[in-house]
Coordinates of C-alpha atoms in Angstrom, one line a residue:
Chain B
M1 CA 0.4 -13.2 -38.5
N2 CA 2.8 -15.8 -37.0
R3 CA 1.7 -17.1 -33.7
S4 CA 5.0 -16.3 -32.0
D5 CA 4.5 -12.6 -33.0
L6 CA 1.7 -12.4 -30.6
L7 CA 2.7 -11.3 -27.2
V8 CA -0.7 -10.7 -25.7
E9 CA -3.7 -12.9 -26.4
V10 CA -7.0 -12.4 -24.7
S11 CA -9.7 -15.1 -25.6
D12 CA -13.3 -15.1 -24.8
L13 CA -12.9 -13.3 -21.5
D14 CA -15.6 -12.9 -19.2
Y15 CA -15.2 -10.7 -16.2
A16 CA -17.9 -9.3 -13.7
V17 CA -17.6 -7.4 -10.3
D18 CA -20.5 -7.8 -7.8
G19 CA -22.7 -9.3 -10.4
R20 CA -22.0 -6.4 -12.8
S21 CA -20.7 -7.6 -15.9
I22 CA -17.6 -5.6 -17.2
F23 CA -16.5 -7.9 -20.2
Q24 CA -18.3 -10.5 -22.1
G25 CA -16.3 -12.6 -24.7
L26 CA -13.6 -10.0 -25.1
N27 CA -11.1 -11.0 -27.7
L28 CA -8.0 -9.1 -28.5
Q29 CA -4.3 -9.4 -29.3
A30 CA -1.1 -7.4 -29.2
E31 CA 1.8 -7.9 -31.6
R32 CA 5.6 -7.9 -30.7
G33 CA 7.2 -4.7 -31.3
R34 CA 4.2 -2.8 -32.3
I35 CA 2.0 -0.2 -30.7
T36 CA -1.6 -1.3 -29.7
A37 CA -4.0 1.1 -28.4
I38 CA -7.1 0.1 -26.3
M39 CA -9.6 2.7 -26.6
G40 CA -13.1 3.2 -25.2
P41 CA -15.5 5.5 -23.4
S42 CA -14.9 6.3 -19.7
G43 CA -16.0 3.3 -17.6
T44 CA -15.7 0.7 -20.3
G45 CA -13.1 -1.2 -18.1
K46 CA -9.8 -0.2 -19.8
T47 CA -8.0 0.0 -16.7
T48 CA -9.6 -3.3 -15.5
L49 CA -8.4 -4.9 -18.7
L50 CA -4.8 -4.0 -17.8
R51 CA -5.1 -5.2 -14.2
L52 CA -6.4 -8.6 -15.7
L53 CA -3.6 -8.7 -18.2
M54 CA -1.1 -8.2 -15.4
G55 CA -2.7 -11.2 -13.3
A56 CA -3.9 -8.6 -10.5
I57 CA -7.4 -9.9 -10.9
H58 CA -8.8 -13.1 -12.3
P59 CA -11.6 -13.5 -15.0
Q60 CA -14.4 -15.7 -14.4
R61 CA -13.9 -17.2 -17.9
G62 CA -11.7 -17.1 -20.7
S63 CA -7.9 -17.1 -21.2
I64 CA -5.2 -14.4 -21.2
R65 CA -1.7 -15.4 -22.5
F66 CA 1.2 -13.1 -21.9
F67 CA 4.6 -14.1 -23.4
G68 CA 2.7 -17.3 -24.2
Q69 CA 2.1 -18.0 -20.6
D70 CA -1.4 -18.4 -19.1
V71 CA -1.6 -15.4 -16.7
V72 CA -4.6 -16.6 -15.0
H73 CA -3.2 -19.8 -13.6
L74 CA 0.3 -18.5 -12.9
A75 CA 1.6 -18.9 -9.2
R76 CA 3.1 -15.9 -7.6
G77 CA 6.9 -16.7 -8.4
P78 CA 6.3 -17.0 -12.2
L79 CA 4.0 -14.2 -12.1
Y80 CA 6.5 -11.8 -10.6
A81 CA 9.1 -13.1 -13.2
L82 CA 6.6 -12.3 -15.9
R83 CA 6.1 -8.8 -14.5
R84 CA 10.0 -8.2 -14.3
R85 CA 9.6 -8.2 -18.2
V86 CA 6.8 -5.7 -18.4
G87 CA 7.0 -1.9 -17.5
M88 CA 3.9 -0.2 -16.4
L89 CA 3.1 3.5 -16.3
F90 CA 0.2 4.2 -14.1
Q91 CA -2.5 6.9 -14.6
N92 CA -1.2 9.2 -11.7
G93 CA 2.3 7.9 -12.0
A94 CA 2.1 6.2 -8.6
L95 CA 5.6 7.2 -7.5
L96 CA 6.7 6.2 -4.2
T97 CA 6.2 9.7 -2.2
D98 CA 8.9 8.9 0.5
L99 CA 11.8 8.5 -2.3
S100 CA 13.4 11.1 -4.4
V101 CA 13.1 11.2 -8.2
F102 CA 16.5 9.2 -8.3
E103 CA 15.6 6.6 -5.8
N104 CA 12.1 6.0 -7.5
V105 CA 13.7 5.3 -10.8
A106 CA 16.4 3.2 -9.0
F107 CA 13.8 1.4 -7.1
P108 CA 13.4 -1.9 -9.4
L109 CA 17.0 -2.0 -9.9
R110 CA 17.7 -2.0 -6.3
E111 CA 14.9 -4.7 -5.7
H112 CA 15.8 -7.2 -8.4
L113 CA 19.5 -6.6 -9.3
R114 CA 22.7 -6.3 -7.2
L115 CA 24.4 -3.6 -9.3
P116 CA 27.5 -1.8 -8.2
E117 CA 26.4 1.8 -7.0
P118 CA 28.3 3.6 -9.8
L119 CA 26.8 1.4 -12.5
L120 CA 23.3 1.9 -11.1
R121 CA 23.8 5.6 -10.7
R122 CA 24.7 5.7 -14.5
L123 CA 21.7 3.6 -15.5
V124 CA 19.3 5.8 -13.5
L125 CA 21.0 9.0 -15.0
M126 CA 20.5 7.6 -18.5
K127 CA 17.0 6.8 -18.2
L128 CA 16.3 10.2 -16.5
Q129 CA 18.2 12.0 -19.3
A130 CA 15.9 9.9 -21.7
V131 CA 12.8 11.8 -20.3
G132 CA 14.6 15.1 -19.9
L133 CA 14.6 15.0 -16.2
R134 CA 18.3 14.3 -15.3
G135 CA 18.2 17.8 -13.5
A136 CA 15.3 16.9 -11.4
A137 CA 16.9 13.7 -9.8
E138 CA 17.3 15.0 -6.4
M139 CA 13.7 16.4 -6.2
M140 CA 11.0 14.7 -4.3
P141 CA 7.5 13.7 -5.8
F142 CA 5.5 16.3 -4.2
S143 CA 7.4 19.0 -5.8
L144 CA 7.0 17.6 -9.2
S145 CA 4.2 18.8 -11.7
G146 CA 1.9 16.1 -13.2
G147 CA 3.7 15.9 -16.6
M148 CA 6.9 15.7 -14.7
A149 CA 5.8 12.9 -12.3
R150 CA 4.5 11.1 -15.6
R151 CA 7.9 11.3 -17.0
V152 CA 9.7 10.1 -13.9
A153 CA 7.2 7.3 -13.8
L154 CA 8.0 6.5 -17.4
A155 CA 11.9 6.4 -16.7
R156 CA 11.1 3.8 -13.7
A157 CA 9.0 1.9 -16.2
I158 CA 11.8 1.6 -18.6
V159 CA 14.7 1.3 -16.3
M160 CA 14.7 -2.7 -16.1
D161 CA 14.7 -2.4 -20.0
P162 CA 11.3 -4.2 -20.5
E163 CA 10.1 -6.0 -23.4
V164 CA 6.7 -4.6 -23.0
I165 CA 5.5 -1.2 -21.6
I166 CA 1.9 -0.7 -20.6
Y167 CA 0.6 2.7 -20.3
D168 CA -2.7 3.6 -18.4
E169 CA -4.1 6.7 -19.7
P170 CA -0.7 8.4 -20.2
F171 CA -2.2 11.7 -21.6
V172 CA -4.7 12.5 -18.8
G173 CA -4.3 15.7 -17.4
L174 CA -1.5 17.0 -19.1
D175 CA -0.9 20.4 -20.9
P176 CA -0.1 20.3 -24.6
I177 CA 3.5 20.5 -24.1
S178 CA 3.8 17.6 -21.9
M179 CA 1.3 15.6 -23.8
G180 CA 3.6 16.1 -26.9
V181 CA 6.7 15.0 -24.9
I182 CA 4.8 11.7 -23.7
V183 CA 3.8 11.1 -27.3
R184 CA 7.1 11.5 -28.7
L185 CA 8.5 9.3 -25.8
I186 CA 6.1 6.3 -26.4
Q187 CA 6.9 6.6 -30.1
S188 CA 10.7 6.7 -29.9
L189 CA 10.9 4.2 -27.1
N190 CA 8.8 1.8 -29.6
Q191 CA 10.9 2.7 -32.7
T192 CA 14.3 2.7 -31.5
L193 CA 14.3 0.0 -28.8
G194 CA 11.6 -2.1 -30.5
I195 CA 9.5 -2.2 -27.2
T196 CA 6.0 -3.6 -27.5
T197 CA 3.6 -1.1 -26.4
L198 CA 0.1 -1.2 -25.0
V199 CA -1.7 2.0 -24.6
V200 CA -4.9 2.4 -22.8
S201 CA -6.5 5.8 -23.8
H202 CA -9.5 7.7 -24.7
D203 CA -7.4 10.4 -26.5
V204 CA -8.3 9.8 -30.1
Q205 CA -5.8 12.3 -31.7
E206 CA -2.8 11.3 -29.6
I207 CA -3.4 7.5 -30.1
N208 CA -4.3 8.0 -34.2
A209 CA -1.0 9.5 -34.4
I210 CA 1.2 6.7 -32.9
A211 CA -1.0 3.4 -32.8
H212 CA -0.3 0.6 -35.1
Q213 CA -3.5 -1.2 -34.2
T214 CA -6.5 0.2 -32.2
Y215 CA -9.2 -1.8 -30.4
L216 CA -12.2 -0.1 -29.6
L217 CA -14.3 -1.2 -26.5
S218 CA -17.7 -0.7 -25.6
E219 CA -20.2 -2.3 -23.3
G220 CA -17.7 -5.4 -22.5
A221 CA -16.6 -6.2 -25.9
V222 CA -14.7 -5.0 -28.9
V223 CA -16.9 -3.1 -31.2
A224 CA -14.2 -2.3 -33.8
A225 CA -10.5 -3.2 -34.4
G226 CA -7.9 -2.1 -36.9
T227 CA -5.6 0.6 -38.1
P228 CA -6.5 4.3 -36.8
D229 CA -7.3 5.0 -40.5
A230 CA -9.7 2.1 -40.8
L231 CA -11.4 3.1 -37.6
R232 CA -11.8 6.8 -38.7
T233 CA -13.8 5.7 -41.8
A234 CA -15.8 3.1 -40.1
A235 CA -19.3 3.2 -40.7
A236 CA -20.6 1.6 -37.2
P237 CA -22.3 4.3 -35.2
V238 CA -20.6 3.6 -31.8
V239 CA -17.2 3.9 -33.6
N240 CA -18.4 7.1 -35.5
Q241 CA -19.5 8.6 -32.0
F242 CA -16.4 7.9 -30.3
M243 CA -13.8 8.9 -33.1
N244 CA -15.7 12.2 -33.8
G245 CA -16.6 12.9 -30.1
L246 CA -20.3 13.1 -30.5
P247 CA -22.1 13.8 -27.2
D248 CA -25.0 11.4 -27.7
G249 CA -25.4 8.2 -29.7
P250 CA -25.1 4.5 -29.2
V251 CA -23.0 5.6 -26.1
P252 CA -25.8 7.6 -24.2
F253 CA -25.0 11.0 -22.5
H254 CA -27.4 10.0 -19.5
Y255 CA -26.4 7.2 -17.2
P256 CA -29.4 4.8 -17.0
A257 CA -32.0 6.3 -14.6
P258 CA -35.7 6.3 -13.9
D259 CA -38.1 8.7 -16.1
Y260 CA -36.9 12.2 -15.2
H261 CA -40.3 13.9 -15.0
R262 CA -41.8 11.2 -12.9
Q263 CA -38.8 11.3 -10.6
L264 CA -39.0 15.1 -10.1
L265 CA -42.8 14.9 -9.4
Q266 CA -42.7 12.1 -7.1
E267 CA -39.9 13.4 -4.8
G268 CA -41.3 16.0 -2.1
W269 CA -40.1 19.5 -1.9
Chain N
M1 CA -27.1 -7.7 11.2
L2 CA -26.5 -9.0 14.8
S3 CA -26.5 -12.7 13.5
R4 CA -23.9 -11.9 11.1
W5 CA -21.6 -10.6 13.6
P6 CA -19.8 -13.6 14.8
A7 CA -19.3 -14.8 11.3
G8 CA -17.8 -11.6 10.2
A9 CA -15.7 -11.5 13.3
L10 CA -14.4 -14.8 12.6
L11 CA -13.7 -13.9 9.0
K12 CA -11.8 -10.8 10.2
L13 CA -9.7 -13.1 12.7
G14 CA -9.0 -15.6 10.0
A15 CA -7.7 -12.8 7.7
V16 CA -5.7 -11.0 10.3
T17 CA -4.1 -14.6 11.2
L18 CA -3.2 -15.2 7.4
F19 CA -1.8 -11.7 7.2
L20 CA 0.3 -12.3 10.1
L21 CA 1.6 -15.6 8.7
R22 CA 2.4 -13.8 5.4
I23 CA 4.1 -11.1 7.3
F24 CA 6.4 -13.7 9.3
A25 CA 7.2 -15.4 6.0
Q26 CA 8.7 -12.0 4.8
C27 CA 10.4 -11.0 7.9
L28 CA 13.8 -12.5 7.3
P29 CA 14.1 -11.3 3.7
A30 CA 12.7 -7.9 4.9
L31 CA 15.9 -7.8 7.1
R32 CA 17.9 -6.9 4.2
Y33 CA 16.1 -3.3 4.4
R34 CA 18.2 -2.7 7.5
R35 CA 18.0 1.2 7.0
E36 CA 14.1 1.0 6.6
V37 CA 13.9 -1.0 9.8
V38 CA 15.8 1.4 11.8
Q39 CA 13.9 4.2 10.4
Q40 CA 10.9 2.5 11.3
I41 CA 12.2 1.8 15.0
Y42 CA 13.0 5.6 15.0
N43 CA 9.5 6.7 13.7
A44 CA 7.6 4.2 16.2
G45 CA 9.9 4.4 19.0
A46 CA 11.8 7.5 19.3
R47 CA 9.0 9.8 17.9
S48 CA 6.8 8.2 20.9
L49 CA 9.1 8.8 23.5
I50 CA 8.1 12.2 24.8
I51 CA 4.6 10.9 25.3
V52 CA 5.5 7.7 26.7
M53 CA 8.0 9.5 29.2
L54 CA 5.4 12.0 30.1
C55 CA 2.6 9.6 30.8
G56 CA 5.1 7.3 32.7
L57 CA 6.0 10.0 34.9
F58 CA 2.5 11.0 35.8
I59 CA 1.1 7.5 36.2
G60 CA 4.1 6.8 38.5
M61 CA 3.3 9.9 40.4
V62 CA -0.6 8.9 40.8
L63 CA 0.6 5.5 41.7
G64 CA 2.8 7.0 44.6
L65 CA -0.1 9.0 45.7
Q66 CA -2.8 6.3 45.7
G67 CA -0.2 3.7 46.8
Y68 CA 0.8 5.8 49.8
D69 CA -2.8 6.5 50.8
L70 CA -3.7 2.6 50.7
L71 CA -0.6 1.5 52.5
Q72 CA -0.3 4.0 55.2
R73 CA -3.9 2.7 56.4
F74 CA -2.1 -0.7 57.1
G75 CA 1.1 1.1 58.4
S76 CA 3.2 -0.4 55.5
E77 CA 4.0 2.6 53.4
S78 CA 7.6 1.6 53.2
S79 CA 6.3 -1.0 50.8
L80 CA 5.4 1.6 48.3
G81 CA 8.5 1.0 46.2
V82 CA 7.5 -2.8 45.8
V83 CA 3.8 -1.8 44.8
A84 CA 4.9 0.8 42.4
A85 CA 7.7 -1.4 40.8
L86 CA 5.5 -4.5 40.6
G87 CA 2.4 -2.5 39.4
L88 CA 4.5 -0.9 36.6
I89 CA 6.8 -3.6 35.5
K90 CA 4.1 -6.3 35.2
E91 CA 1.0 -4.4 34.3
L92 CA 0.7 -0.6 33.8
G93 CA 4.0 -0.2 31.9
P94 CA 3.3 -2.8 29.1
V95 CA -0.4 -2.1 28.8
V96 CA -0.4 1.7 28.9
T97 CA 2.8 1.8 26.7
A98 CA 0.7 -0.5 24.2
L99 CA -2.4 1.8 24.3
L100 CA -0.1 4.8 23.8
F101 CA 1.7 3.2 20.9
A102 CA -1.5 2.2 19.1
G103 CA -2.8 5.7 19.4
R104 CA 0.8 7.7 18.5
A105 CA 2.6 5.2 16.2
G106 CA -0.2 2.7 15.1
T107 CA -2.6 5.3 13.7
S108 CA 0.6 6.9 11.9
L109 CA 1.3 3.4 10.4
T110 CA -2.2 2.8 9.2
S111 CA -2.4 6.1 7.6
E112 CA 0.7 6.0 5.9
I113 CA 0.2 2.3 4.3
G114 CA -3.4 3.3 3.7
L115 CA -2.3 6.5 1.5
M116 CA 0.1 4.2 -0.2
R117 CA -2.7 2.0 -1.0
A118 CA -5.2 5.0 -2.1
T119 CA -2.4 6.4 -4.4
D120 CA -1.6 3.2 -6.0
Q121 CA 1.9 3.0 -4.7
L122 CA 1.3 -0.5 -3.4
T123 CA -0.1 -1.6 -6.7
A124 CA 2.7 -0.1 -8.4
M125 CA 5.3 -2.1 -6.3
E126 CA 3.2 -5.4 -7.0
M127 CA 3.3 -4.5 -10.7
M128 CA 7.2 -4.2 -10.5
A129 CA 7.1 -7.7 -9.1
V130 CA 8.0 -6.3 -5.5
D131 CA 6.1 -7.8 -2.7
P132 CA 4.7 -4.8 -0.7
V133 CA 4.4 -7.0 2.5
R134 CA 8.1 -7.4 2.4
R135 CA 9.1 -3.9 1.2
V136 CA 6.5 -2.0 3.2
V137 CA 4.7 -4.0 5.8
A138 CA 7.5 -6.3 7.4
P139 CA 9.8 -3.5 8.1
R140 CA 7.3 -1.5 9.8
F141 CA 6.0 -4.7 11.9
I142 CA 9.6 -5.3 13.1
G143 CA 10.0 -1.7 13.8
G144 CA 7.0 -1.9 16.1
I145 CA 8.0 -5.0 17.7
I146 CA 11.4 -3.8 18.7
A147 CA 10.1 -0.3 19.7
V148 CA 7.4 -1.4 22.0
P149 CA 9.3 -3.3 24.6
L150 CA 12.0 -0.4 24.6
L151 CA 9.2 1.9 25.2
T152 CA 7.9 -0.2 27.9
A153 CA 11.1 -0.3 29.8
I154 CA 11.6 3.3 29.8
F155 CA 7.9 4.0 30.7
S156 CA 8.5 1.7 33.8
C157 CA 11.9 3.2 34.7
I158 CA 10.2 6.9 34.8
G159 CA 7.1 5.5 36.3
I160 CA 9.1 4.2 39.3
F161 CA 11.1 7.5 39.3
G162 CA 7.6 9.4 39.5
A163 CA 6.3 7.2 42.4
Q164 CA 9.7 7.6 44.2
L165 CA 9.3 11.5 43.5
V166 CA 5.8 11.6 45.2
G167 CA 6.4 8.9 47.9
V168 CA 9.8 9.9 49.2
G169 CA 9.9 13.4 48.2
L170 CA 6.4 14.5 49.0
M171 CA 4.8 12.0 51.4
G172 CA 8.0 11.4 53.4
V173 CA 8.7 7.6 52.8
E174 CA 12.0 6.7 53.6
S175 CA 14.1 6.5 50.4
G176 CA 16.4 3.5 51.6
S177 CA 13.2 1.5 52.6
F178 CA 11.5 2.3 49.2
W179 CA 14.6 1.0 47.1
S180 CA 15.8 -1.7 49.4
Q181 CA 12.2 -3.4 49.5
M182 CA 11.9 -3.0 45.8
Q183 CA 15.3 -4.6 45.3
G184 CA 14.4 -7.4 47.6
S185 CA 11.0 -8.3 46.3
V186 CA 11.0 -7.8 42.5
Q187 CA 12.2 -10.9 40.8
L188 CA 13.7 -11.5 37.4
S189 CA 10.4 -13.3 36.6
D190 CA 8.5 -10.1 37.0
V191 CA 10.6 -8.4 34.6
N192 CA 10.3 -11.3 32.3
E193 CA 6.5 -11.3 32.7
G194 CA 6.7 -7.7 31.7
L195 CA 8.9 -8.1 28.8
I196 CA 6.8 -11.0 27.3
K197 CA 3.7 -9.0 27.7
S198 CA 5.1 -6.0 26.0
I199 CA 6.5 -8.3 23.1
C200 CA 3.0 -9.8 22.7
F201 CA 1.3 -6.3 22.7
G202 CA 4.0 -5.0 20.2
V203 CA 3.0 -7.8 17.7
A204 CA -0.6 -7.1 18.3
C205 CA -0.6 -3.5 18.0
S206 CA 1.9 -3.5 15.0
L207 CA -0.1 -6.2 13.3
M208 CA -3.4 -4.5 13.6
A209 CA -1.8 -1.1 12.4
V210 CA -0.3 -2.7 9.3
Y211 CA -3.4 -5.0 8.6
E212 CA -5.8 -2.1 8.7
G213 CA -3.5 0.3 6.5
F214 CA -3.0 -2.6 4.1
H215 CA -6.6 -3.3 3.6
A216 CA -7.9 0.2 3.8
E217 CA -10.6 1.4 1.4
P218 CA -8.7 3.4 -0.8
T219 CA -10.6 6.8 -0.1
A220 CA -10.0 9.5 2.4
A221 CA -12.8 8.2 4.4
G222 CA -11.5 4.7 4.2
V223 CA -8.0 5.7 5.5
G224 CA -9.8 7.7 8.2
L225 CA -11.9 4.6 9.2
A226 CA -9.0 2.3 9.1
T227 CA -7.2 4.5 11.6
T228 CA -10.0 4.5 14.0
R229 CA -10.2 0.6 13.6
T230 CA -6.5 0.4 14.4
V231 CA -6.9 2.1 17.8
V232 CA -10.1 0.5 18.7
S233 CA -9.0 -3.2 17.8
S234 CA -5.5 -2.6 19.3
A235 CA -7.1 -1.4 22.5
V236 CA -9.2 -4.3 23.0
L237 CA -6.6 -7.1 21.7
T238 CA -4.1 -5.7 24.2
L239 CA -6.6 -5.9 27.1
V240 CA -7.6 -9.5 26.0
I241 CA -4.2 -10.7 25.7
D242 CA -3.2 -9.1 29.0
Y243 CA -5.8 -10.9 30.8
M244 CA -4.8 -14.3 29.1
L245 CA -1.2 -13.6 29.9
T246 CA -1.7 -12.6 33.4
A247 CA -3.7 -15.7 34.1
A248 CA -1.2 -17.8 32.5
F249 CA 1.8 -16.2 34.6
L250 CA -0.2 -16.7 38.0

């Protein structure tokens, strides 16, 4: 792989919060123009990893390179310049509740560019058309369903024509139709526009359908990496448990706790 | 716990001061959001108008009653206008308006910004390379600073009207002496004192409201606590600043 093909490079990353280790020696890479998925059980720090990638929080050790720039040591100005090249879809959409759908999508354009109003209007309507919500342009976020809000947030994420789109749990809480729409949109944005895509998710089926490369995280490190097919046939127990949705295994069903019987007997009525 | 208190208070004072500097740095760029600033003046100012006018009227009426009762003991009830005007313009107007502003508009600012934090709206702005201090905090801060002196002026005027209503209408103080003594005794420096106080209280109350909202814990309880902290810290800060300014103006 050519080094210039790498858009994101995470090396030897250590991150801890209040003494609790989240990542130890994490390494992963995302190639230009491809869909890279980061998967793992809930609580493995997938969203935290995205916040690290975007420079919102800083690791204790290791490096994060985004577009070849060291995100950890970037000042606010260059960091904001880098973020303008990236679109991000939040788990809950994070739409601005006092703005209409149209104004939400127009928000980055109004903030960063001085476009004539007719041109801005056309751009916004084109992005809303791409997510199938041109007809909802005048609606307010509180009147949208979860799936619609996610699609509006996607239109906002792509309105600046980013080179990279980061999706944080894009399939959570969606009905099958909305989920199918989002899967198709992620795939078509990648294929037609060549947008590099990073998806954080724990939805195995959907990720397997679209990802070119998958990283499986567990206990603060990458436990498996490869194509979805390679991961499906991997022999490692933790990979097998996750990919097949087994309730117990290397990732225990129970959160660490003192002995059950002793705790019940020791506690008074 | 008690030994940690001074260090905690100093840390918070430092954090609030740094936040104030950050807001000041963004105030000029934030003026490009003219519509947003006007909207915030409306939210903080116009929507507080009824409560400010009502409180001003009753405080003025009470001042008329108490002032008359006190002054008539010395046979100088004709000075009621001066007492009411100076009391309202220099002291009661700025302080009570600031306390009302903290309770009515400050809490609303804190909960609004706190909810934006809790629903990731502020984080989303940061990820879109938009500084939330410039886009969200600074317009609300500017709106508060403009609204408080205006509300104070209205409070003082209505208060004087209330005092006149009771003093002249009810207690029989002569209308001519009520107004002429007020005109003769109230100086421009008194009005300036009230104006400077109200601007300082506007800065303090707006700052505490946006600070607490911006740093609220992103939970329902966290936003509730932040709202309470806004009222308490705004009230304390207003009274402390009031003492310092009053001492400075003497």
